[in-house]
Short mmCIF file of N, CA and C and ligand atoms in Angstrom, two decimals:
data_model
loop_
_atom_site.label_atom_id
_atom_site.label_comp_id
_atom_site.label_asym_id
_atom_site.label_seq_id
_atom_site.Cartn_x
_atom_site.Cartn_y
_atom_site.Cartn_z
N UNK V 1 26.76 -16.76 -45.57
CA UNK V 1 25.65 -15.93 -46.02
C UNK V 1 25.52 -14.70 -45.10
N UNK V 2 25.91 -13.37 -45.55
CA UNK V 2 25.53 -12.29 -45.30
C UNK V 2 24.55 -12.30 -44.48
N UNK V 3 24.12 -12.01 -43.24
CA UNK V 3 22.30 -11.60 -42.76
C UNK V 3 22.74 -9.70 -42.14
N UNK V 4 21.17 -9.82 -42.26
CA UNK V 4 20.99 -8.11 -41.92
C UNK V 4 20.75 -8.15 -40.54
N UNK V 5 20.55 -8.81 -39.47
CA UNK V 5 20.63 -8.80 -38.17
C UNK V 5 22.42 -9.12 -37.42
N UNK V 6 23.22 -9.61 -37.94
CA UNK V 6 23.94 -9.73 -36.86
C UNK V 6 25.19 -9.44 -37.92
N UNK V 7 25.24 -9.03 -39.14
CA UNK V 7 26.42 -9.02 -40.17
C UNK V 7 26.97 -7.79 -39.46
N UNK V 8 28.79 -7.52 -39.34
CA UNK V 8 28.97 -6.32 -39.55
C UNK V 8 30.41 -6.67 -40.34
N UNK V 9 30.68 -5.24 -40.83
CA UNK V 9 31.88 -5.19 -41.52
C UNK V 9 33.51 -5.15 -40.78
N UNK V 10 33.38 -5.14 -39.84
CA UNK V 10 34.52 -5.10 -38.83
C UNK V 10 35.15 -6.59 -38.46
N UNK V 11 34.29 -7.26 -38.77
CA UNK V 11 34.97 -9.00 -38.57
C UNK V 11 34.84 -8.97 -36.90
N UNK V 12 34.36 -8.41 -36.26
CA UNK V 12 33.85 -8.55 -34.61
C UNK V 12 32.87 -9.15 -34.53
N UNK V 13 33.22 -10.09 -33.23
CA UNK V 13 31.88 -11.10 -32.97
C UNK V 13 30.06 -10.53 -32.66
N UNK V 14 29.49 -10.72 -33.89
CA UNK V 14 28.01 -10.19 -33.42
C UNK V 14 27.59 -10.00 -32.30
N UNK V 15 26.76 -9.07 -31.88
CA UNK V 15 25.98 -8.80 -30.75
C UNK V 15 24.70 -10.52 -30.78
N UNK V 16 24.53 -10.44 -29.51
CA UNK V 16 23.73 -11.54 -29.05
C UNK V 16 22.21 -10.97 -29.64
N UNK V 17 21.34 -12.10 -30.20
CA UNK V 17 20.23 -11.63 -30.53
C UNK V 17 19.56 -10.62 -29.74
N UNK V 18 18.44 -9.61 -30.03
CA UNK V 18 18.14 -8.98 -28.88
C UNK V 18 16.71 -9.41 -29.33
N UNK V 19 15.79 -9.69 -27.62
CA UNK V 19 14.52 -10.36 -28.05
C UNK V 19 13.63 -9.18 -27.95
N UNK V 20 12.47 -9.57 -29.11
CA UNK V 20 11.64 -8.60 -29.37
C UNK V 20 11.01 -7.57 -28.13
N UNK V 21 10.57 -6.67 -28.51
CA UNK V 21 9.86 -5.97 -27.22
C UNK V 21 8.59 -5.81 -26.63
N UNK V 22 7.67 -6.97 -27.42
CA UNK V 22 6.66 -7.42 -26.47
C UNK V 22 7.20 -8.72 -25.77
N UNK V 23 8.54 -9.10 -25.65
CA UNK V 23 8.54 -10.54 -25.10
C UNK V 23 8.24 -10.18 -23.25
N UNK V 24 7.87 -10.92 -21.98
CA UNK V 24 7.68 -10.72 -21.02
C UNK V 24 8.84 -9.90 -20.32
N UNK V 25 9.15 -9.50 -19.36
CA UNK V 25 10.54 -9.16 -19.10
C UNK V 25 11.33 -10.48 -18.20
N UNK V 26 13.05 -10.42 -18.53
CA UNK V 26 14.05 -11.17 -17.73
C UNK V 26 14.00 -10.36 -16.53
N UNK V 27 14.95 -10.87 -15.81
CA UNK V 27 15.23 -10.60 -14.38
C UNK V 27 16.03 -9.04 -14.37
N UNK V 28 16.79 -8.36 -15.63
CA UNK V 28 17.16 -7.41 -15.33
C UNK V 28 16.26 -6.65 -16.00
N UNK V 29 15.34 -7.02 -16.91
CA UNK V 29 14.71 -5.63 -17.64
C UNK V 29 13.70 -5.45 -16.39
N UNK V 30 13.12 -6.31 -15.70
CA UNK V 30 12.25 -6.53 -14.34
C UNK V 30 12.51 -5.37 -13.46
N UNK V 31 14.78 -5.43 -12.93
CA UNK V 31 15.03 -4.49 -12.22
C UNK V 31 15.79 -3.30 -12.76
N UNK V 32 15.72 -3.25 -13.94
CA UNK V 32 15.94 -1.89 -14.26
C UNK V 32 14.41 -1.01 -13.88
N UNK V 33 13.20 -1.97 -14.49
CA UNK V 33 12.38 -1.03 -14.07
C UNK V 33 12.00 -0.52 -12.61
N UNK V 34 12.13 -1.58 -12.14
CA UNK V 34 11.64 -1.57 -10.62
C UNK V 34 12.55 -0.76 -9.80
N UNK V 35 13.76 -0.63 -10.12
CA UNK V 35 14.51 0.33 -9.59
C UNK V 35 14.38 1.86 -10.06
N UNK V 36 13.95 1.69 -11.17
CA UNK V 36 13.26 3.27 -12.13
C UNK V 36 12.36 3.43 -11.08
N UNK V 37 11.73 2.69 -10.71
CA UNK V 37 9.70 3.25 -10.01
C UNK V 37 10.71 3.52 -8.54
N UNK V 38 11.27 2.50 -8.11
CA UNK V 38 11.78 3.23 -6.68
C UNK V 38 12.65 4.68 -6.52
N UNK V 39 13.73 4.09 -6.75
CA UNK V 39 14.19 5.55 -7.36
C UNK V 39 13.68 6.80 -7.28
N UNK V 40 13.05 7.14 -8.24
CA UNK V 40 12.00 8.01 -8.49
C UNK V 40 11.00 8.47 -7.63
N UNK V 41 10.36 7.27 -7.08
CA UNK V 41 9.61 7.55 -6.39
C UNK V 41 9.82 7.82 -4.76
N UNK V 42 11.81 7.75 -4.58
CA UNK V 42 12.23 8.04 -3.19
C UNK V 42 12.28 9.31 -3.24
N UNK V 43 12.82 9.77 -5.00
CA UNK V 43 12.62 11.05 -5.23
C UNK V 43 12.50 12.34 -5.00
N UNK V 44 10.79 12.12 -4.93
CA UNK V 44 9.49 12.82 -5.05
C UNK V 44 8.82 12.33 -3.55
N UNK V 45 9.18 11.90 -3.00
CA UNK V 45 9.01 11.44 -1.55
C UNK V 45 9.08 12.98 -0.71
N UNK V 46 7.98 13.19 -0.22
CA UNK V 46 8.12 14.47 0.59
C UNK V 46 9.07 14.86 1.63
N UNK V 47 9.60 15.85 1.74
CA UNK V 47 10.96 16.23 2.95
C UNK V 47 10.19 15.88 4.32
N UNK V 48 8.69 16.51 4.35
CA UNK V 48 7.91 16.55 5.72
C UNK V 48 7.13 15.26 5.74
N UNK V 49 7.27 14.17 5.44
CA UNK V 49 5.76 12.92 4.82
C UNK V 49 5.06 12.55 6.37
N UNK V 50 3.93 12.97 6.02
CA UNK V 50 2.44 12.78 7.03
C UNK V 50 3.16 11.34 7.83
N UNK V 51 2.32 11.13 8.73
CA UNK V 51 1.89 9.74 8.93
C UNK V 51 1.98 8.80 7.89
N UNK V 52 0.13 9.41 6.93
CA UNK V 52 -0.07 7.95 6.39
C UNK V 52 0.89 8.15 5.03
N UNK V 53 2.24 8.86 4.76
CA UNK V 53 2.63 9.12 3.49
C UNK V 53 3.81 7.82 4.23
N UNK V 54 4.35 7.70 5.17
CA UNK V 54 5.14 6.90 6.07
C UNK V 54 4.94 5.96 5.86
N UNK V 55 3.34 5.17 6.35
CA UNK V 55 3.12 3.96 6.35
C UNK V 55 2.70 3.38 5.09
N UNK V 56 2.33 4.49 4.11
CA UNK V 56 2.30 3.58 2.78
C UNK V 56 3.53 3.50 2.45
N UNK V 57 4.50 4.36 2.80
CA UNK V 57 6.35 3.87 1.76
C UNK V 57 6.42 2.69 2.81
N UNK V 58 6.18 2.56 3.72
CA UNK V 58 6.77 1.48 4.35
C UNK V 58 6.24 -0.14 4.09
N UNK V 59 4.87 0.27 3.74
CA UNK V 59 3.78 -1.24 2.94
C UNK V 59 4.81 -1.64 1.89
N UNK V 60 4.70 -0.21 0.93
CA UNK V 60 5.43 -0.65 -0.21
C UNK V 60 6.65 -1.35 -0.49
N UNK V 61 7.79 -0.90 0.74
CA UNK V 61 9.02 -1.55 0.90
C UNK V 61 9.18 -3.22 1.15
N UNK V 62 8.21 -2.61 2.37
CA UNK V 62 7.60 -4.09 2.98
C UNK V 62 7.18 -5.10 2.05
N UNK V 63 6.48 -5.15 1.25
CA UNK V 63 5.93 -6.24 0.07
C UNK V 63 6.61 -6.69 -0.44
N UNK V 64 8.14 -6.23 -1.11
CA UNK V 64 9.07 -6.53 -2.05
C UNK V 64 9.50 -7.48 -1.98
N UNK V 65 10.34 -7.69 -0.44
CA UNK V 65 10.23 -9.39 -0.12
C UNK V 65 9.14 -10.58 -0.60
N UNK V 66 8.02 -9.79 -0.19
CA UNK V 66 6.93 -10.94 -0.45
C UNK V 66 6.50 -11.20 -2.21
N UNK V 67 6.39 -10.11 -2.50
CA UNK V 67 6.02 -10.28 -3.91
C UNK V 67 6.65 -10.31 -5.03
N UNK V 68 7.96 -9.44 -4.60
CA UNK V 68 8.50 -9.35 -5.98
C UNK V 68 9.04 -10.29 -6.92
N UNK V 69 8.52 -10.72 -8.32
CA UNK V 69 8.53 -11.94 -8.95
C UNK V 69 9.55 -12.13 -9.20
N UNK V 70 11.36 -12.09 -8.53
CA UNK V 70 12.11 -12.84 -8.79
C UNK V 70 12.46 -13.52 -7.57
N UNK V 71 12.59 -14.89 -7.30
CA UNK V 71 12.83 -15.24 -5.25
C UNK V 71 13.92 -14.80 -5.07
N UNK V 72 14.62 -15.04 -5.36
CA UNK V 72 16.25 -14.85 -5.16
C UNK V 72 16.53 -13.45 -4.83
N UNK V 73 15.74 -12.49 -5.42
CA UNK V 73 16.06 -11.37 -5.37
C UNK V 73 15.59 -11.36 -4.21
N UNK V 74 14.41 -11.66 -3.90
CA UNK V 74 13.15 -11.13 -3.04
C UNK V 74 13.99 -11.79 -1.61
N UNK V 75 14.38 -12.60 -1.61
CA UNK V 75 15.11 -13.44 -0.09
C UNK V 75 16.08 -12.29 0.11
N UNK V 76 17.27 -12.14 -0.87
CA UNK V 76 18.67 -11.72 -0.85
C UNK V 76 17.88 -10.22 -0.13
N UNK V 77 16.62 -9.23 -0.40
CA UNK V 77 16.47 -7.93 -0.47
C UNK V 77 15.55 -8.53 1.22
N UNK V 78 14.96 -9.22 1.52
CA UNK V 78 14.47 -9.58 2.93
C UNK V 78 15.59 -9.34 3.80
N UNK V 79 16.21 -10.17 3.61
CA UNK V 79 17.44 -10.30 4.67
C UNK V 79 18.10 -8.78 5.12
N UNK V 80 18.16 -8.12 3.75
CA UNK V 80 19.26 -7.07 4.34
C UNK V 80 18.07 -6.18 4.65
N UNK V 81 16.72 -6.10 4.58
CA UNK V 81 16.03 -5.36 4.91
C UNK V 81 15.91 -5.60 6.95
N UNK V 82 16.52 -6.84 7.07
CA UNK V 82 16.32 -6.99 8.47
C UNK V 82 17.50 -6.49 8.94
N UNK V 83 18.55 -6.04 8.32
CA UNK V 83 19.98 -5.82 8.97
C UNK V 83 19.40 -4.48 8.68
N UNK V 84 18.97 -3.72 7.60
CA UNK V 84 18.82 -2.21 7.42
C UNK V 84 17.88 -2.11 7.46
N UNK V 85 16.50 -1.78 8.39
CA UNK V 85 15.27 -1.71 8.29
C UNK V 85 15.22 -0.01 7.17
N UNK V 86 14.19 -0.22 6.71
CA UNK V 86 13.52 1.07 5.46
C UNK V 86 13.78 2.09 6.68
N UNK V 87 14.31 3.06 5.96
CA UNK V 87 14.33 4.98 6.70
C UNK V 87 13.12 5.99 5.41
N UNK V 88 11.69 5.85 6.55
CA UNK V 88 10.94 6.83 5.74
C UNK V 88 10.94 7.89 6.49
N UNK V 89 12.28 8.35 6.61
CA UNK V 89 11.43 10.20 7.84
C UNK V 89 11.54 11.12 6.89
N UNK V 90 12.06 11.14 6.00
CA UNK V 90 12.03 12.06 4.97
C UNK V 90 13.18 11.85 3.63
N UNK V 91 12.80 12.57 2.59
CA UNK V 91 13.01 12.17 1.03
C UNK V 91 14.81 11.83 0.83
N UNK V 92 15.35 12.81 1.82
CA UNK V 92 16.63 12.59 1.52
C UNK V 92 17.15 10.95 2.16
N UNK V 93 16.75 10.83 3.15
CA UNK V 93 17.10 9.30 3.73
C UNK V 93 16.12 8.16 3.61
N UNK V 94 15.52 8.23 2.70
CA UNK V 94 14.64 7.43 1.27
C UNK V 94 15.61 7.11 0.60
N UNK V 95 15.92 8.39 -0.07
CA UNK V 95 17.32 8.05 -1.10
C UNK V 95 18.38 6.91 -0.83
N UNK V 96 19.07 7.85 0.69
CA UNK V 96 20.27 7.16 0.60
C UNK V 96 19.82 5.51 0.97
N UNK V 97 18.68 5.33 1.74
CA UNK V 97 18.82 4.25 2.37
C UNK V 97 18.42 3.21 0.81
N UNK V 98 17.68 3.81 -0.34
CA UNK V 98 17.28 2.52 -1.41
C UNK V 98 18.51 2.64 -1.92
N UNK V 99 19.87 3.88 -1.81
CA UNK V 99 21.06 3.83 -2.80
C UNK V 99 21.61 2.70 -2.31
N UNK V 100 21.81 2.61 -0.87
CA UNK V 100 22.21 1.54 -0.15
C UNK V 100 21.92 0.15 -0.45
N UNK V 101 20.39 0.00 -0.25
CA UNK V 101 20.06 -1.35 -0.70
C UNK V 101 20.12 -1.52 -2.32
N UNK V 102 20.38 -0.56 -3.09
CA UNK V 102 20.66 -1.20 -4.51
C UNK V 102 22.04 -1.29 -4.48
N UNK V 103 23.01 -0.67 -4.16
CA UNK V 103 24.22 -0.98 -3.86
C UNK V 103 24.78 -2.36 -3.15
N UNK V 104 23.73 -2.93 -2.69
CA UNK V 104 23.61 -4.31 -1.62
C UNK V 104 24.14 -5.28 -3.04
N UNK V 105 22.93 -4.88 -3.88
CA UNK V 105 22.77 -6.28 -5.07
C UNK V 105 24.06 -5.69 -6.32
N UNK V 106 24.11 -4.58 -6.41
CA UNK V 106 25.59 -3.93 -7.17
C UNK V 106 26.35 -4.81 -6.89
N UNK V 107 26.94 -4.73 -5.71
CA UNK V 107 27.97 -5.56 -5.11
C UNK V 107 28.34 -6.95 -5.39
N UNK V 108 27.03 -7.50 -4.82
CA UNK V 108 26.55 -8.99 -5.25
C UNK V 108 26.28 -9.56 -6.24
N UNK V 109 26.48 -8.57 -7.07
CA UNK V 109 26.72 -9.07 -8.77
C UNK V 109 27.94 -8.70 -9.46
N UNK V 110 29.04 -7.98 -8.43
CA UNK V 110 30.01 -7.41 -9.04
C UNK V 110 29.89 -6.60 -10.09
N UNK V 111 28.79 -5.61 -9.67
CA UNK V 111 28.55 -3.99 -10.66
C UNK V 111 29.78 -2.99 -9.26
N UNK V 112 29.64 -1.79 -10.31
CA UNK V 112 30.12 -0.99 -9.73
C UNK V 112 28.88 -0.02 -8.63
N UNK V 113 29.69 0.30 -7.67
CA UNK V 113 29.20 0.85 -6.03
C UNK V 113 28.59 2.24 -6.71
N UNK V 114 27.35 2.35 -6.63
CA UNK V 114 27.08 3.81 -7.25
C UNK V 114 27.52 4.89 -6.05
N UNK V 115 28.06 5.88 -6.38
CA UNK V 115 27.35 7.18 -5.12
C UNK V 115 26.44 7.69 -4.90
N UNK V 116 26.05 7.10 -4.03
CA UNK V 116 24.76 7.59 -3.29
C UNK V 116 24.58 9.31 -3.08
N UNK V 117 26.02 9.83 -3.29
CA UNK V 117 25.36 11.36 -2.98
C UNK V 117 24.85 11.86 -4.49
N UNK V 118 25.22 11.38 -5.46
CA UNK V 118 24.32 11.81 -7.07
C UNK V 118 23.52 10.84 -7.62
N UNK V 119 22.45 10.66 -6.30
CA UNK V 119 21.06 10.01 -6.25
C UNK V 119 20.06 11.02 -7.18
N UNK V 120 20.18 12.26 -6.57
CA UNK V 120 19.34 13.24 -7.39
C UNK V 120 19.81 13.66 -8.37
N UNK V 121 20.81 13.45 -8.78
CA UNK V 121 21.31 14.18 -10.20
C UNK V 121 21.03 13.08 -11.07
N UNK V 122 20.90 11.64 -10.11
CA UNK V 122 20.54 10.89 -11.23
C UNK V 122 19.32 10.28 -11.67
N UNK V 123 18.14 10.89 -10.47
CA UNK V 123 16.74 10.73 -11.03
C UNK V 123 15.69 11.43 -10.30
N UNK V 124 16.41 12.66 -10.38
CA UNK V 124 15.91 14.03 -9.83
C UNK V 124 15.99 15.46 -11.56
N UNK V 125 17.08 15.46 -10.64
CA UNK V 125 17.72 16.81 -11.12
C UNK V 125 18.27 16.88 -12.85
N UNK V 126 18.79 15.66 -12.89
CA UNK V 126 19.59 15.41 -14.26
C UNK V 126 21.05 16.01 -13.98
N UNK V 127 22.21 15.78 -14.71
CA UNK V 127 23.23 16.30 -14.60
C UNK V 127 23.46 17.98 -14.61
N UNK V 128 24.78 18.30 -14.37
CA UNK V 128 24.40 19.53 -14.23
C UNK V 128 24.93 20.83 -15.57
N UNK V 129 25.77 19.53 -16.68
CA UNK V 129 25.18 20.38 -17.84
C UNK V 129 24.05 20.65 -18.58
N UNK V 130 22.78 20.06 -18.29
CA UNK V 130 21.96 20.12 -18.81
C UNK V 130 21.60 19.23 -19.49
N UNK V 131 22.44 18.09 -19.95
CA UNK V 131 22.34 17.35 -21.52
C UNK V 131 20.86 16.31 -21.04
N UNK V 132 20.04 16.78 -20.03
CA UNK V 132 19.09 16.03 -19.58
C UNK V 132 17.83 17.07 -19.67
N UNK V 133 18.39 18.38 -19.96
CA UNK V 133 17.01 18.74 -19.79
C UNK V 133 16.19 19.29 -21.14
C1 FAD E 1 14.98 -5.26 -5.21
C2 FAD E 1 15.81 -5.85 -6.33
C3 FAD E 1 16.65 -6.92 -6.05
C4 FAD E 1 17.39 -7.49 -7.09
N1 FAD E 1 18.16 -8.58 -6.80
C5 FAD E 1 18.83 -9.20 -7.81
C6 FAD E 1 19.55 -10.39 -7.57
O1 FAD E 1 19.60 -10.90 -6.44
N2 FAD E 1 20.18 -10.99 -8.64
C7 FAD E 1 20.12 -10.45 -9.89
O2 FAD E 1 20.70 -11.02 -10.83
N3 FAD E 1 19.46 -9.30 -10.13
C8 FAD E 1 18.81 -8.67 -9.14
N4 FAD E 1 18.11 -7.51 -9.39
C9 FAD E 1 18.26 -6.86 -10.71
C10 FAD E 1 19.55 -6.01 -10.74
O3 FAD E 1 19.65 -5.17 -9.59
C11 FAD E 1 19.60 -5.09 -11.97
O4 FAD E 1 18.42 -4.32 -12.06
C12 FAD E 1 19.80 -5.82 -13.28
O5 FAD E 1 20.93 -6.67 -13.19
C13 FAD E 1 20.02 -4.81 -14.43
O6 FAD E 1 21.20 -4.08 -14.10
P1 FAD E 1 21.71 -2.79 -14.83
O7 FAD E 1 23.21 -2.90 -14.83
O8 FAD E 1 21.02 -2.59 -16.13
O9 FAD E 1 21.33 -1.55 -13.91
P2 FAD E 1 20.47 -1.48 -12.60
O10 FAD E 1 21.24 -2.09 -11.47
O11 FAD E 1 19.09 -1.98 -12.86
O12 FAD E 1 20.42 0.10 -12.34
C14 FAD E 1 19.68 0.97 -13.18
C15 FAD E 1 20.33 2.34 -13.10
O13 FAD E 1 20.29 2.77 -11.75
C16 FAD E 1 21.42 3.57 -11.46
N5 FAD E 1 21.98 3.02 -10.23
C17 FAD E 1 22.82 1.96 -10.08
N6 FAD E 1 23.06 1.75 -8.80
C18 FAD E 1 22.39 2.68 -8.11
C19 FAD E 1 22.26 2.97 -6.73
N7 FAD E 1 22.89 2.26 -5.80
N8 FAD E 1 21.47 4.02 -6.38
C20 FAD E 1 20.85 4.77 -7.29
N9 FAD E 1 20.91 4.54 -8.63
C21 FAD E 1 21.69 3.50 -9.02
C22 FAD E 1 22.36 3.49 -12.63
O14 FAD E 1 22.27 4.72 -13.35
C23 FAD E 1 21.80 2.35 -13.45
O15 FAD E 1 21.99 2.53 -14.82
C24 FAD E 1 17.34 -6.95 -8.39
C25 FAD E 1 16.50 -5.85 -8.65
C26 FAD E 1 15.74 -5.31 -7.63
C27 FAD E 1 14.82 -4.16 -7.91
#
């Protein structure tokens, strides 16, 4: 029987159901976002950051271990936070240091090693034909 969700005409094995989009999030829709908000927000991280612009990126880093609702993640991202403590002196070594620690779990899942030097082209700037802006 024909269905309209997973039929195609190519005789290739269907795509895996995809679950609706109020369902809660899994562990990667979790860190796609959470890496969107960091990211971004190493960003937009000031070149000069005050004091207290310092000690709030550093709360924030700081918590992830503690809170963030996957453990596994949250242990695996403790640990290397003690081998790489957080660099808040300014926006550019924000960057590299979260490219780093997402590159930690890249690794550890056998993704590919991003470059850290098209951090901003990739959630800054956009590429540099434009097809982003
Ligand atoms: C702190 C944290 C720890 C995690 N630990 C685990 C874990 O232990 N086990 C587990 O299964 N999952 C873990 N995750 C989730 C995992 O990292 C991915 O988010 C998830 O597997 C979805 O992967 P993805 O391939 O869609 O892209 P993601 O890895 O989510 O990346 C999203 C986008 O970021 C860009 N990107 C990729 N790497 C970098 C980088 N180094 N610097 C800048 N931009 C980059 C790419 O354009 C990519 O499309 C963790 C997430 C977070 C936030």
């Amino acid at each position: 029987m024909a269905t309209l969700a997973y039929g195609t005409s190519s005789g290739s094995p269907p795509d895996p159901p995809s679950r609706p989009d109020n369902c809660p999030p899994d562990v990667e829709q979790l860190g796609r976002a959470t890496w969107t908000f960091l990211h971004t927000t190493a960003a937009y991280y000031p070149n000069k950051p005050s004091p207290a612009q310092r000690a709030n990126m550093l709360n924030l880093l700081h918590s992830l271990p503690i809170l963030y609702p996957c453990s596994w993640c949250a242990l695996h991202l403790g640990q290397e936070m003690k081998v790489h403590p957080p660099d808040v002196s300014n926006r550019a070594r924000l960057s590299r240091w979260l490219c780093e620690r997402h590159n930690d779990v890249n690794v550890r899942l056998g993704k590919e090693v991003f470059d850290c030097g098209k951090t901003d082209e990739r959630w800054k700037d956009g590429p540099p034909d434009g097809s982003c802006d």
